[in-house]
Coordinates of C-alpha atoms in Angstrom, one line a residue:
M437 CA 150.3 59.8 108.8
R438 CA 146.2 58.6 108.5
Y439 CA 144.9 60.2 105.8
P440 CA 141.3 61.2 105.3
N441 CA 140.1 58.8 103.3
K442 CA 136.8 57.9 103.9
Q443 CA 136.4 61.6 103.8
F444 CA 137.7 62.3 100.3
R445 CA 136.1 58.7 98.9
K446 CA 133.3 61.0 99.8
L447 CA 133.6 64.0 97.9
V448 CA 134.5 61.8 95.2
E449 CA 130.6 61.0 94.7
T450 CA 129.5 64.6 95.5
V451 CA 131.9 65.9 92.9
N452 CA 129.8 62.9 90.8
E453 CA 126.9 63.8 91.3
G454 CA 127.4 67.5 90.6
R455 CA 128.4 65.6 86.8
A456 CA 125.3 63.7 86.9
D457 CA 123.4 65.9 87.6
K458 CA 123.1 69.8 87.0
S459 CA 121.0 71.1 89.6
K460 CA 123.4 69.0 92.3
K461 CA 126.8 70.7 91.1
I462 CA 129.1 72.5 92.9
Y463 CA 131.5 73.7 90.7
V464 CA 130.8 76.9 88.4
D465 CA 131.4 76.3 84.9
R466 CA 134.6 78.9 83.5
E467 CA 133.5 81.5 81.2
P468 CA 134.1 79.5 77.4
R469 CA 137.3 81.7 76.1
K470 CA 136.2 84.8 74.1
I471 CA 136.6 84.4 70.2
D472 CA 138.3 87.2 68.3
W473 CA 136.1 88.1 65.6
V474 CA 138.3 90.4 63.7
A475 CA 141.3 87.5 64.2
Y476 CA 139.1 84.5 63.0
N477 CA 137.6 86.9 59.9
L478 CA 141.3 86.8 59.1
S479 CA 142.3 83.9 59.5
Q480 CA 138.9 82.2 57.3
I481 CA 139.6 85.1 54.8
N482 CA 143.1 84.3 54.5
N483 CA 142.8 80.4 54.7
I484 CA 143.4 79.4 51.0
R485 CA 146.0 81.4 50.1
E486 CA 148.0 79.9 53.7
T487 CA 147.1 76.7 53.4
L488 CA 149.1 77.2 50.3
E489 CA 152.6 79.2 51.1
F490 CA 152.8 76.5 54.3
I491 CA 152.0 73.8 51.8
K492 CA 154.7 75.2 50.5
R493 CA 157.1 76.5 52.4
E494 CA 157.1 73.4 55.2
V495 CA 157.6 70.8 52.1
D496 CA 160.9 71.9 50.6
K497 CA 161.9 72.9 54.6
C498 CA 162.2 68.8 54.8
D499 CA 164.9 66.2 54.6
Y500 CA 164.9 63.8 51.7
P501 CA 164.4 60.4 53.5
P502 CA 167.5 57.8 53.1
R503 CA 167.1 56.8 49.5
K504 CA 166.4 53.3 47.9
S505 CA 167.7 51.1 46.0
G506 CA 165.5 49.5 43.0
K507 CA 163.2 52.2 40.7
P508 CA 163.3 55.9 41.3
L509 CA 160.2 57.2 43.2
T510 CA 157.9 60.5 41.6
D511 CA 159.8 62.9 44.3
P512 CA 158.2 62.2 47.5
K513 CA 157.8 65.9 48.4
L514 CA 156.1 66.2 45.5
L515 CA 154.2 63.4 46.7
T516 CA 153.0 65.4 50.0
K517 CA 152.4 68.9 48.5
A518 CA 149.1 66.7 46.5
I519 CA 148.0 64.9 49.7
L520 CA 148.2 67.6 51.4
I521 CA 145.7 70.1 49.3
C522 CA 143.8 66.8 49.1
E523 CA 143.0 66.9 52.7
A524 CA 143.2 70.9 53.1
F525 CA 140.6 71.5 50.7
G526 CA 138.4 67.7 51.3
L527 CA 139.5 67.0 47.5
T528 CA 139.2 63.2 46.2
E529 CA 142.1 62.6 44.2
R530 CA 140.6 63.2 40.5
D531 CA 139.5 66.5 41.9
A532 CA 143.0 67.5 43.2
Q533 CA 145.2 66.3 39.8
G534 CA 142.5 69.0 38.4
F535 CA 143.0 71.3 41.3
L536 CA 146.9 70.9 40.5
G537 CA 146.4 71.8 36.7
V538 CA 145.7 74.7 37.7
F539 CA 147.4 75.9 40.9
G540 CA 149.7 73.4 41.4
R541 CA 152.5 75.8 40.2
S542 CA 152.4 77.8 43.1
L543 CA 153.1 74.7 45.2
G544 CA 155.9 73.3 42.3
I545 CA 153.9 70.8 40.8
K546 CA 153.2 70.9 37.3
E547 CA 151.5 67.6 36.6
I548 CA 150.7 64.4 38.5
D549 CA 148.8 61.3 38.0
D550 CA 144.9 61.0 40.2
R551 CA 146.2 57.3 40.6
V552 CA 150.1 58.4 41.8
I553 CA 148.2 60.7 44.3
G554 CA 146.2 57.5 45.3
N555 CA 149.0 55.8 46.0
A556 CA 151.1 58.3 47.0
Y557 CA 149.3 57.6 50.9
D558 CA 150.7 53.7 51.4
K559 CA 154.1 55.1 51.2
Q560 CA 157.0 55.5 53.5
E561 CA 158.5 58.1 52.7
V562 CA 155.9 61.0 52.7
A563 CA 155.5 59.8 56.1
Y564 CA 159.1 60.6 56.9
I565 CA 158.1 64.4 55.5
L566 CA 154.6 64.6 57.1
Q567 CA 156.2 63.5 60.5
Q568 CA 159.2 66.7 60.4
I569 CA 156.3 68.4 59.3
F570 CA 154.2 67.9 62.4
D571 CA 157.4 67.9 64.7
R572 CA 158.4 71.0 63.3
T573 CA 155.1 73.0 63.3
K574 CA 153.5 72.8 66.7
D575 CA 153.9 74.6 69.3
S576 CA 152.4 74.5 73.4
D577 CA 151.6 76.5 75.9
G578 CA 152.1 74.2 78.5
I579 CA 149.2 73.8 80.0
L580 CA 147.9 70.0 78.0
S581 CA 145.4 67.9 78.2
G582 CA 144.7 64.2 76.8
D583 CA 142.4 62.2 75.8
G584 CA 141.4 59.2 73.1
T585 CA 138.3 58.7 70.3
G586 CA 137.0 56.8 68.1
L587 CA 136.9 58.1 64.5
E588 CA 134.8 56.9 62.2
T589 CA 135.4 55.2 58.2
S590 CA 131.9 55.1 57.6
R591 CA 128.5 57.9 58.2
K592 CA 126.6 54.6 59.7
Q593 CA 129.1 54.7 62.6
N594 CA 128.5 56.3 65.0
Y595 CA 130.4 56.1 68.3
G596 CA 129.0 57.9 70.7
S597 CA 126.0 54.9 70.5
N598 CA 128.2 52.1 69.9
R599 CA 132.1 51.9 70.9
Q600 CA 131.8 48.7 69.1
S601 CA 131.2 50.3 65.8
T602 CA 134.6 51.6 64.8
K603 CA 138.1 50.1 65.4
E604 CA 140.5 53.0 64.1
F605 CA 141.2 55.0 67.6
L606 CA 143.0 58.2 68.6
T607 CA 144.7 59.4 70.8
S608 CA 146.7 62.8 71.3
I609 CA 147.7 64.7 73.5
V610 CA 146.7 68.7 72.9
D611 CA 147.2 72.3 75.0
S612 CA 144.7 75.3 76.2
R613 CA 144.5 76.0 71.9
E614 CA 143.8 72.8 70.9
I615 CA 147.3 72.2 69.2
I616 CA 148.6 68.9 69.0
Q617 CA 151.3 67.9 70.3
A618 CA 152.0 64.3 69.9
F619 CA 149.8 61.8 68.9
D620 CA 148.6 57.7 68.9
F621 CA 146.8 56.0 65.6
S622 CA 147.9 52.7 66.7
G623 CA 144.8 51.5 68.1
E624 CA 145.7 50.4 71.0
D625 CA 145.1 50.8 74.6
E626 CA 145.2 54.5 76.1
C627 CA 145.6 54.3 78.9
K628 CA 149.0 52.2 77.8
V629 CA 150.1 54.7 75.1
M630 CA 149.5 57.5 77.2
F631 CA 152.7 56.0 79.4
D632 CA 154.4 56.4 75.8
L633 CA 152.5 60.0 74.1
I634 CA 153.8 61.5 77.9
E635 CA 157.8 61.9 76.7
E636 CA 156.9 63.1 73.4
V637 CA 156.0 66.7 74.7
E638 CA 156.8 69.5 77.4
G639 CA 154.5 70.6 79.4
D640 CA 153.7 72.9 82.9
S641 CA 151.0 70.4 83.7
L642 CA 149.2 67.8 82.4
R643 CA 145.0 66.2 82.2
L644 CA 143.9 63.0 81.8
D645 CA 140.2 62.1 83.6
A646 CA 139.0 58.9 85.3
G647 CA 140.1 56.6 81.9
F648 CA 143.6 57.3 83.2
N649 CA 144.3 56.8 87.0
C650 CA 146.9 54.7 87.6
R651 CA 150.0 55.0 90.4
E652 CA 152.6 54.4 87.4
L653 CA 151.1 56.8 85.3
V654 CA 150.7 59.9 87.8
K655 CA 154.4 59.0 88.8
K656 CA 155.7 59.2 84.8
I657 CA 154.4 62.3 84.6
A658 CA 155.5 64.1 87.8
E659 CA 159.0 62.9 86.7
L660 CA 158.9 64.3 83.3
G661 CA 158.0 67.8 85.0
M662 CA 154.8 68.1 84.6
L663 CA 152.4 68.9 87.8
P664 CA 149.0 66.0 87.6
Y665 CA 145.5 66.3 86.6
V666 CA 144.0 63.2 86.9
Y667 CA 140.5 62.6 88.1
P668 CA 139.6 60.5 90.8
I669 CA 137.5 57.2 91.4
K670 CA 135.8 56.3 94.1
S671 CA 138.2 53.6 95.1
N672 CA 141.4 55.9 94.9
K673 CA 143.3 56.3 98.8
I674 CA 144.9 59.2 98.9
N675 CA 147.6 57.1 100.0
G676 CA 150.8 55.9 98.2
A677 CA 153.4 57.6 96.4
E678 CA 155.0 61.9 97.0
D679 CA 153.1 63.2 94.0
W680 CA 150.0 60.9 93.9
R681 CA 149.7 62.1 97.9
K682 CA 149.6 65.6 96.2
M683 CA 147.9 65.6 93.9
Y684 CA 144.4 64.0 95.5
L685 CA 145.3 66.4 99.2
E686 CA 144.6 69.0 96.8
F687 CA 141.3 67.7 95.6
F688 CA 140.2 67.1 99.0
T689 CA 141.6 70.5 100.9
D690 CA 140.0 72.4 97.9
V691 CA 138.2 70.6 94.9
I692 CA 137.4 73.5 93.4
L693 CA 140.4 75.3 92.5
W694 CA 141.6 71.9 91.5
L695 CA 138.8 71.6 89.3
N696 CA 138.9 74.8 87.3
E697 CA 142.2 72.9 86.6
Y698 CA 141.3 69.4 85.8
Y699 CA 138.5 71.5 83.5
L700 CA 140.9 72.5 81.5
R701 CA 140.9 69.2 80.1
V702 CA 137.5 71.2 77.5
H703 CA 139.6 71.7 75.0
T704 CA 140.5 68.2 74.0
E705 CA 136.9 67.5 73.2
S706 CA 137.1 70.9 71.5
F707 CA 140.0 69.1 69.5
H708 CA 137.7 66.1 68.4
S709 CA 134.7 67.8 67.9
A710 CA 135.7 70.1 65.7
F711 CA 138.8 67.3 63.7
K712 CA 136.1 65.3 62.0
R713 CA 133.7 68.0 61.5
V714 CA 135.7 70.3 59.3
F715 CA 137.9 66.6 57.6
G716 CA 135.1 64.8 58.2
I717 CA 135.8 60.2 58.3
I718 CA 138.4 58.6 57.3
T719 CA 138.2 56.8 53.8
K720 CA 140.8 55.0 53.3
V721 CA 141.5 51.6 53.7
R722 CA 144.5 51.1 54.1
P723 CA 146.5 51.6 57.9
H724 CA 149.5 53.1 56.7
S725 CA 147.2 55.3 54.4
K726 CA 144.6 56.4 57.4
F727 CA 148.5 57.2 59.2
V728 CA 148.9 59.1 56.5
Q729 CA 145.7 60.7 56.1
V730 CA 145.2 61.4 60.1
I731 CA 148.9 63.3 60.6
T732 CA 148.2 64.8 57.1
R733 CA 145.2 66.1 59.1
I734 CA 146.1 67.4 62.2
I735 CA 149.0 69.5 60.4
L736 CA 146.8 71.4 59.0
H737 CA 144.3 71.8 62.0
N738 CA 147.3 72.8 64.2
R739 CA 148.4 75.3 61.5
A740 CA 145.2 76.6 61.2
R741 CA 145.3 77.1 65.5
L742 CA 148.1 79.1 65.3
S743 CA 147.1 81.2 62.8
Y744 CA 144.5 82.9 64.5
F745 CA 146.5 82.5 67.5
K746 CA 149.1 84.6 65.2
K747 CA 146.8 87.5 65.2
I748 CA 145.5 87.4 68.5
K749 CA 149.4 89.1 69.3

C-alpha cells in the first residue's frame, strides 16, 4: 500500500511553521486549566502541618534496609526525616539542626547534629527508604508525558542559553496533574533512558517531543498498552510497523485532534519550571548526594500536587 508521505511531510512542515510563527498557527491553544482557589489556598495554609504529618507517616511505614556488619548507623529513618525537612523548607544542615531542636519531637527526633544530617545525603540506607516513599506515594491519572531538562548547580548557569553549562540532567514522566511517575538522574541520553522509564509506569497514553522520535520506542510504548503521541520530524515516513503507521495516519487525517492530545505534554514543561522555581539549584556535590536531593524534592513535589487535587475532589 502506498501512503501519502509527501503530503504528510508537507503537513509536518506547516505545523512546524505555525510553532515558529504564531500568525501561521493552525492549532487553537487549549484554555489553561482553571485553578480552584479555595483548594489552592487551603493547600498553602496547611502546607507546613501536612508536610510534617506526611514525613512522619510515610517514613515510619518504610521497611529498614538490610543490616550491614560494622559500626551501627544512626537510625536511617531519622536521617531520612531530617533530609526531607531540609528540602521541604530550604534549610541548611545547621538551620535544620536548630529547626529539629524545636519541632523535632513531632517527628520523633530528639536531637541530631548538622554534620550527621549533611553526611546522611550520601547514605545508601537513606536512598533505600526514599525510594520506597516515592514508589508508594506516586499516583497517576494515566495521561502521561515525558521530557528531559537540565538542572543548574550554580546561579551562574543558564541551561536555556548554554546547553554546555551543566552536566546534571533529569528525564522524567509526569501525568496531567504534573505528578512524577518515573525519573532518571543518570545523565544518559534522554531517548535511551526513556526505554527503561516507560517500563516503570502505567497509563493510557504517552506524549513525547521529536527528540524521542524512534520507531523502536513507539513500538515498545504500544506493547506496554499505552497510546503513543510522538511528534514527527520532516523526514519521517508513515510506512512502518502497525503502531507507527496508525499514529501518523491519525496525525495526517485529523491533525487538530492529534495535536489536542499531544499538547497535553505542556504539563512536563510546567513541572520543570515549578520544580526549579520552588526548590532552586542542586547544592550537593557528590553524585549520590545529588540523587538523594533530587528524589527528596520529587517526593515533596508529588505530595503537594496530590494534596491540592484531593482538596478539589
